[in-house]
Amino acid sequence: AASRFGTPAETLLGTGCRYKYGYVKVYAIGLYVDPKGSKALAAVRQQQPCTEQSIAANAGFYQALAEEDSAATLILKLNREVDLATMVNALEEALKPRIESKSKASLGALEQFKGMLIGGGMGAGSNNQRAEFQFYRAPGSLLHLVVNGKPCGCVRDANLVWALFDVYLGANGVTPELRASLAKNIAALK
């Protein structure tokens, strides 16, 4: 992928789908990572053996990837019509307990993030069939948000950035397919 917001070029390393009730496809997700700037990626590629199975079993890798302060992007593409308030509430439900486990002081950053989502050019209460959310993590604990191609703002908070990536990469992540896809694609890197 091309550089965005001054971050290095990133490579698509994982994909998955968020399901509700086990079968309703809510959105597709892609994870782009800067292969030269990610210490977590470099470390897991050095493990022996570096196989899909060994990477998949390495919970520390996924945690390190969620925690590190390097360029990465999560892209969510909705598969169905979803009210913006529903999407914002779902993200808040996933993020808030993670943030509170680190620092309640970061809850202000969560409110700022929600405001950026709501102000993302779609308007509260609108239906957003096939909406696309792009979350760009940049060094310095920055999180840039783009909704349907429109930049919506940036927030700086290490706990918020970690929480967002943990929602998808953590042990209790909402898209296990993403972790499996990462393991497969990283093992195939030369």
mmCIF file of C-alpha atoms in Angstrom:
data_model
loop_
_atom_site.group_PDB
_atom_site.id
_atom_site.type_symbol
_atom_site.label_atom_id
_atom_site.label_comp_id
_atom_site.label_asym_id
_atom_site.label_seq_id
_atom_site.Cartn_x
_atom_site.Cartn_y
_atom_site.Cartn_z
ATOM 1 C CA ALA A 1 0.000 0.000 0.000
ATOM 2 C CA ALA A 2 1.118 3.538 -0.573
ATOM 3 C CA SER A 3 2.309 5.724 2.276
ATOM 4 C CA ARG A 4 -0.466 7.468 4.195
ATOM 5 C CA PHE A 5 -0.151 10.274 6.712
ATOM 6 C CA GLY A 6 3.634 10.103 6.436
ATOM 7 C CA THR A 7 3.815 6.462 7.508
ATOM 8 C CA PRO A 8 5.975 3.978 5.598
ATOM 9 C CA ALA A 9 4.499 1.777 2.884
ATOM 10 C CA GLU A 10 2.581 -1.158 4.319
ATOM 11 C CA THR A 11 1.852 -4.694 3.110
ATOM 12 C CA LEU A 12 -1.457 -6.531 3.457
ATOM 13 C CA LEU A 13 -0.623 -9.416 5.806
ATOM 14 C CA GLY A 14 -3.985 -10.603 7.073
ATOM 15 C CA THR A 15 -7.668 -10.652 6.293
ATOM 16 C CA GLY A 16 -10.756 -11.903 8.048
ATOM 17 C CA CYS A 17 -14.454 -11.406 8.588
ATOM 18 C CA ARG A 18 -16.432 -10.265 11.618
ATOM 19 C CA TYR A 19 -19.440 -12.477 12.177
ATOM 20 C CA LYS A 20 -22.432 -11.810 14.393
ATOM 21 C CA TYR A 21 -24.360 -14.765 15.801
ATOM 22 C CA GLY A 22 -21.777 -17.056 14.194
ATOM 23 C CA TYR A 23 -23.010 -16.715 10.632
ATOM 24 C CA VAL A 24 -24.008 -13.126 9.725
ATOM 25 C CA LYS A 25 -21.102 -11.395 7.957
ATOM 26 C CA VAL A 26 -20.878 -7.882 9.352
ATOM 27 C CA TYR A 27 -17.601 -6.645 7.850
ATOM 28 C CA ALA A 28 -14.412 -7.742 6.208
ATOM 29 C CA ILE A 29 -11.124 -6.691 7.766
ATOM 30 C CA GLY A 30 -7.624 -6.277 6.425
ATOM 31 C CA LEU A 31 -4.433 -5.631 8.361
ATOM 32 C CA TYR A 32 -1.585 -3.795 6.650
ATOM 33 C CA VAL A 33 1.814 -3.720 8.377
ATOM 34 C CA ASP A 34 5.094 -1.955 7.658
ATOM 35 C CA PRO A 35 7.307 -5.044 7.190
ATOM 36 C CA LYS A 36 10.515 -3.063 7.766
ATOM 37 C CA GLY A 37 9.317 -1.169 10.826
ATOM 38 C CA SER A 38 7.538 -3.915 12.772
ATOM 39 C CA LYS A 39 9.735 -5.394 15.500
ATOM 40 C CA ALA A 40 7.045 -7.991 16.281
ATOM 41 C CA LEU A 41 7.045 -9.171 12.673
ATOM 42 C CA ALA A 42 10.854 -9.307 12.559
ATOM 43 C CA ALA A 43 10.975 -11.315 15.794
ATOM 44 C CA VAL A 44 8.364 -13.883 14.759
ATOM 45 C CA ARG A 45 10.051 -14.370 11.385
ATOM 46 C CA GLN A 46 13.304 -15.232 13.187
ATOM 47 C CA GLN A 47 11.739 -17.961 15.327
ATOM 48 C CA GLN A 48 12.603 -21.515 14.371
ATOM 49 C CA PRO A 49 10.670 -23.070 12.901
ATOM 50 C CA CYS A 50 8.813 -20.180 11.267
ATOM 51 C CA THR A 51 5.760 -22.128 10.198
ATOM 52 C CA GLU A 52 2.099 -21.263 10.045
ATOM 53 C CA GLN A 53 1.479 -23.493 13.064
ATOM 54 C CA SER A 54 4.298 -22.029 15.173
ATOM 55 C CA ILE A 55 3.213 -18.467 14.416
ATOM 56 C CA ALA A 56 -0.457 -19.267 15.129
ATOM 57 C CA ALA A 57 0.544 -20.733 18.512
ATOM 58 C CA ASN A 58 2.672 -17.702 19.443
ATOM 59 C CA ALA A 59 0.232 -15.558 21.458
ATOM 60 C CA GLY A 60 3.098 -13.221 22.356
ATOM 61 C CA PHE A 61 3.500 -12.272 18.706
ATOM 62 C CA TYR A 62 -0.072 -11.068 18.353
ATOM 63 C CA GLN A 63 0.164 -9.143 21.623
ATOM 64 C CA ALA A 64 3.444 -7.530 20.557
ATOM 65 C CA LEU A 65 1.956 -6.565 17.192
ATOM 66 C CA ALA A 66 -1.024 -4.937 18.948
ATOM 67 C CA GLU A 67 1.227 -3.092 21.423
ATOM 68 C CA GLU A 68 4.069 -1.885 19.226
ATOM 69 C CA ASP A 69 4.379 1.719 18.108
ATOM 70 C CA SER A 70 4.886 1.116 14.387
ATOM 71 C CA ALA A 71 2.945 1.849 11.218
ATOM 72 C CA ALA A 72 -0.038 -0.438 10.655
ATOM 73 C CA THR A 73 -3.527 -0.081 9.250
ATOM 74 C CA LEU A 74 -6.813 -1.803 9.963
ATOM 75 C CA ILE A 75 -9.437 -1.484 7.222
ATOM 76 C CA LEU A 76 -13.036 -2.498 7.898
ATOM 77 C CA LYS A 77 -15.471 -2.801 4.970
ATOM 78 C CA LEU A 78 -19.076 -3.298 5.972
ATOM 79 C CA ASN A 79 -20.890 -6.116 4.201
ATOM 80 C CA ARG A 80 -24.329 -4.855 5.059
ATOM 81 C CA GLU A 81 -26.248 -1.745 5.928
ATOM 82 C CA VAL A 82 -25.386 -0.742 9.472
ATOM 83 C CA ASP A 83 -26.520 2.354 11.313
ATOM 84 C CA LEU A 84 -23.530 4.470 12.312
ATOM 85 C CA ALA A 85 -24.661 4.543 15.947
ATOM 86 C CA THR A 86 -24.684 0.735 15.983
ATOM 87 C CA MET A 87 -21.132 0.597 14.638
ATOM 88 C CA VAL A 88 -19.885 3.245 17.090
ATOM 89 C CA ASN A 89 -21.573 1.465 20.022
ATOM 90 C CA ALA A 90 -20.080 -1.887 19.017
ATOM 91 C CA LEU A 91 -16.590 -0.395 18.830
ATOM 92 C CA GLU A 92 -17.063 1.351 22.170
ATOM 93 C CA GLU A 93 -18.226 -1.907 23.809
ATOM 94 C CA ALA A 94 -15.082 -3.638 22.580
ATOM 95 C CA LEU A 95 -12.666 -0.791 23.359
ATOM 96 C CA LYS A 96 -13.870 0.543 26.713
ATOM 97 C CA PRO A 97 -13.031 -2.471 28.931
ATOM 98 C CA ARG A 98 -9.611 -2.772 27.322
ATOM 99 C CA ILE A 99 -8.882 0.917 27.856
ATOM 100 C CA GLU A 100 -10.148 0.813 31.459
ATOM 101 C CA SER A 101 -7.801 -2.113 32.143
ATOM 102 C CA LYS A 102 -4.873 0.153 31.238
ATOM 103 C CA SER A 103 -5.879 3.665 32.347
ATOM 104 C CA LYS A 104 -9.207 5.375 32.927
ATOM 105 C CA ALA A 105 -7.467 8.607 31.912
ATOM 106 C CA SER A 106 -7.590 7.311 28.311
ATOM 107 C CA LEU A 107 -11.397 7.308 28.285
ATOM 108 C CA GLY A 108 -11.250 10.908 27.044
ATOM 109 C CA ALA A 109 -9.382 9.657 23.973
ATOM 110 C CA LEU A 110 -12.178 7.121 23.431
ATOM 111 C CA GLU A 111 -14.729 9.953 23.473
ATOM 112 C CA GLN A 112 -12.630 11.887 20.961
ATOM 113 C CA PHE A 113 -12.409 8.764 18.767
ATOM 114 C CA LYS A 114 -16.209 8.293 18.908
ATOM 115 C CA GLY A 115 -16.684 11.933 17.942
ATOM 116 C CA MET A 116 -14.424 11.456 14.921
ATOM 117 C CA LEU A 117 -16.442 8.407 13.848
ATOM 118 C CA ILE A 118 -19.772 10.174 14.210
ATOM 119 C CA GLY A 119 -18.467 13.263 12.458
ATOM 120 C CA GLY A 120 -17.009 11.129 9.694
ATOM 121 C CA GLY A 121 -19.103 12.651 6.957
ATOM 122 C CA MET A 122 -21.986 10.202 7.271
ATOM 123 C CA GLY A 123 -24.069 11.924 9.900
ATOM 124 C CA ALA A 124 -25.624 10.382 12.987
ATOM 125 C CA GLY A 125 -28.444 7.975 12.284
ATOM 126 C CA SER A 126 -27.495 7.429 8.649
ATOM 127 C CA ASN A 127 -27.348 3.973 7.154
ATOM 128 C CA ASN A 128 -23.960 3.130 5.749
ATOM 129 C CA GLN A 129 -24.167 0.232 3.369
ATOM 130 C CA ARG A 130 -20.665 -0.853 2.427
ATOM 131 C CA ALA A 131 -19.040 1.895 4.520
ATOM 132 C CA GLU A 132 -15.281 1.666 4.908
ATOM 133 C CA PHE A 133 -13.361 2.573 8.053
ATOM 134 C CA GLN A 134 -9.580 2.958 7.862
ATOM 135 C CA PHE A 135 -7.604 3.145 11.090
ATOM 136 C CA TYR A 136 -3.970 4.164 10.539
ATOM 137 C CA ARG A 137 -1.582 3.633 13.449
ATOM 138 C CA ALA A 138 1.484 5.856 13.151
ATOM 139 C CA PRO A 139 4.546 5.988 15.404
ATOM 140 C CA GLY A 140 4.023 8.230 18.404
ATOM 141 C CA SER A 141 0.756 6.528 19.448
ATOM 142 C CA LEU A 142 -1.195 8.325 16.731
ATOM 143 C CA LEU A 143 -4.420 6.933 15.327
ATOM 144 C CA HIS A 144 -5.736 8.496 12.116
ATOM 145 C CA LEU A 145 -9.305 7.767 11.020
ATOM 146 C CA VAL A 146 -10.643 7.830 7.468
ATOM 147 C CA VAL A 147 -14.309 7.030 6.789
ATOM 148 C CA ASN A 148 -15.368 6.363 3.200
ATOM 149 C CA GLY A 149 -12.183 8.008 1.950
ATOM 150 C CA LYS A 150 -12.656 11.161 4.037
ATOM 151 C CA PRO A 151 -10.027 11.953 6.713
ATOM 152 C CA CYS A 152 -11.891 12.510 9.970
ATOM 153 C CA GLY A 153 -9.145 13.300 12.433
ATOM 154 C CA CYS A 154 -6.386 11.954 14.575
ATOM 155 C CA VAL A 155 -6.086 11.069 18.244
ATOM 156 C CA ARG A 156 -2.902 10.418 20.215
ATOM 157 C CA ASP A 157 -3.279 7.869 22.993
ATOM 158 C CA ALA A 158 -1.236 4.681 23.384
ATOM 159 C CA ASN A 159 -3.996 2.863 25.291
ATOM 160 C CA LEU A 160 -6.650 3.611 22.667
ATOM 161 C CA VAL A 161 -4.350 2.538 19.833
ATOM 162 C CA TRP A 162 -3.443 -0.691 21.643
ATOM 163 C CA ALA A 163 -7.109 -1.392 22.492
ATOM 164 C CA LEU A 164 -8.213 -1.023 18.873
ATOM 165 C CA PHE A 165 -5.543 -3.429 17.619
ATOM 166 C CA ASP A 166 -6.192 -5.807 20.526
ATOM 167 C CA VAL A 167 -9.863 -6.033 19.524
ATOM 168 C CA TYR A 168 -8.668 -7.799 16.364
ATOM 169 C CA LEU A 169 -5.312 -9.334 17.348
ATOM 170 C CA GLY A 170 -5.777 -10.179 21.026
ATOM 171 C CA ALA A 171 -6.483 -13.602 22.500
ATOM 172 C CA ASN A 172 -10.171 -12.651 22.715
ATOM 173 C CA GLY A 173 -10.222 -10.875 19.371
ATOM 174 C CA VAL A 174 -13.444 -10.650 17.403
ATOM 175 C CA THR A 175 -11.968 -11.986 14.146
ATOM 176 C CA PRO A 176 -10.044 -15.260 14.670
ATOM 177 C CA GLU A 177 -9.733 -15.552 10.875
ATOM 178 C CA LEU A 178 -7.453 -12.509 10.907
ATOM 179 C CA ARG A 179 -4.962 -14.186 13.247
ATOM 180 C CA ALA A 180 -5.029 -17.395 11.166
ATOM 181 C CA SER A 181 -4.521 -15.425 7.953
ATOM 182 C CA LEU A 182 -1.590 -13.532 9.486
ATOM 183 C CA ALA A 183 0.105 -16.786 10.490
ATOM 184 C CA LYS A 184 -0.323 -18.255 7.016
ATOM 185 C CA ASN A 185 0.869 -15.153 5.170
ATOM 186 C CA ILE A 186 3.833 -14.444 7.447
ATOM 187 C CA ALA A 187 5.037 -18.036 7.142
ATOM 188 C CA ALA A 188 4.936 -17.625 3.357
ATOM 189 C CA LEU A 189 7.064 -14.423 3.373
ATOM 190 C CA LYS A 190 10.521 -14.808 1.943
#
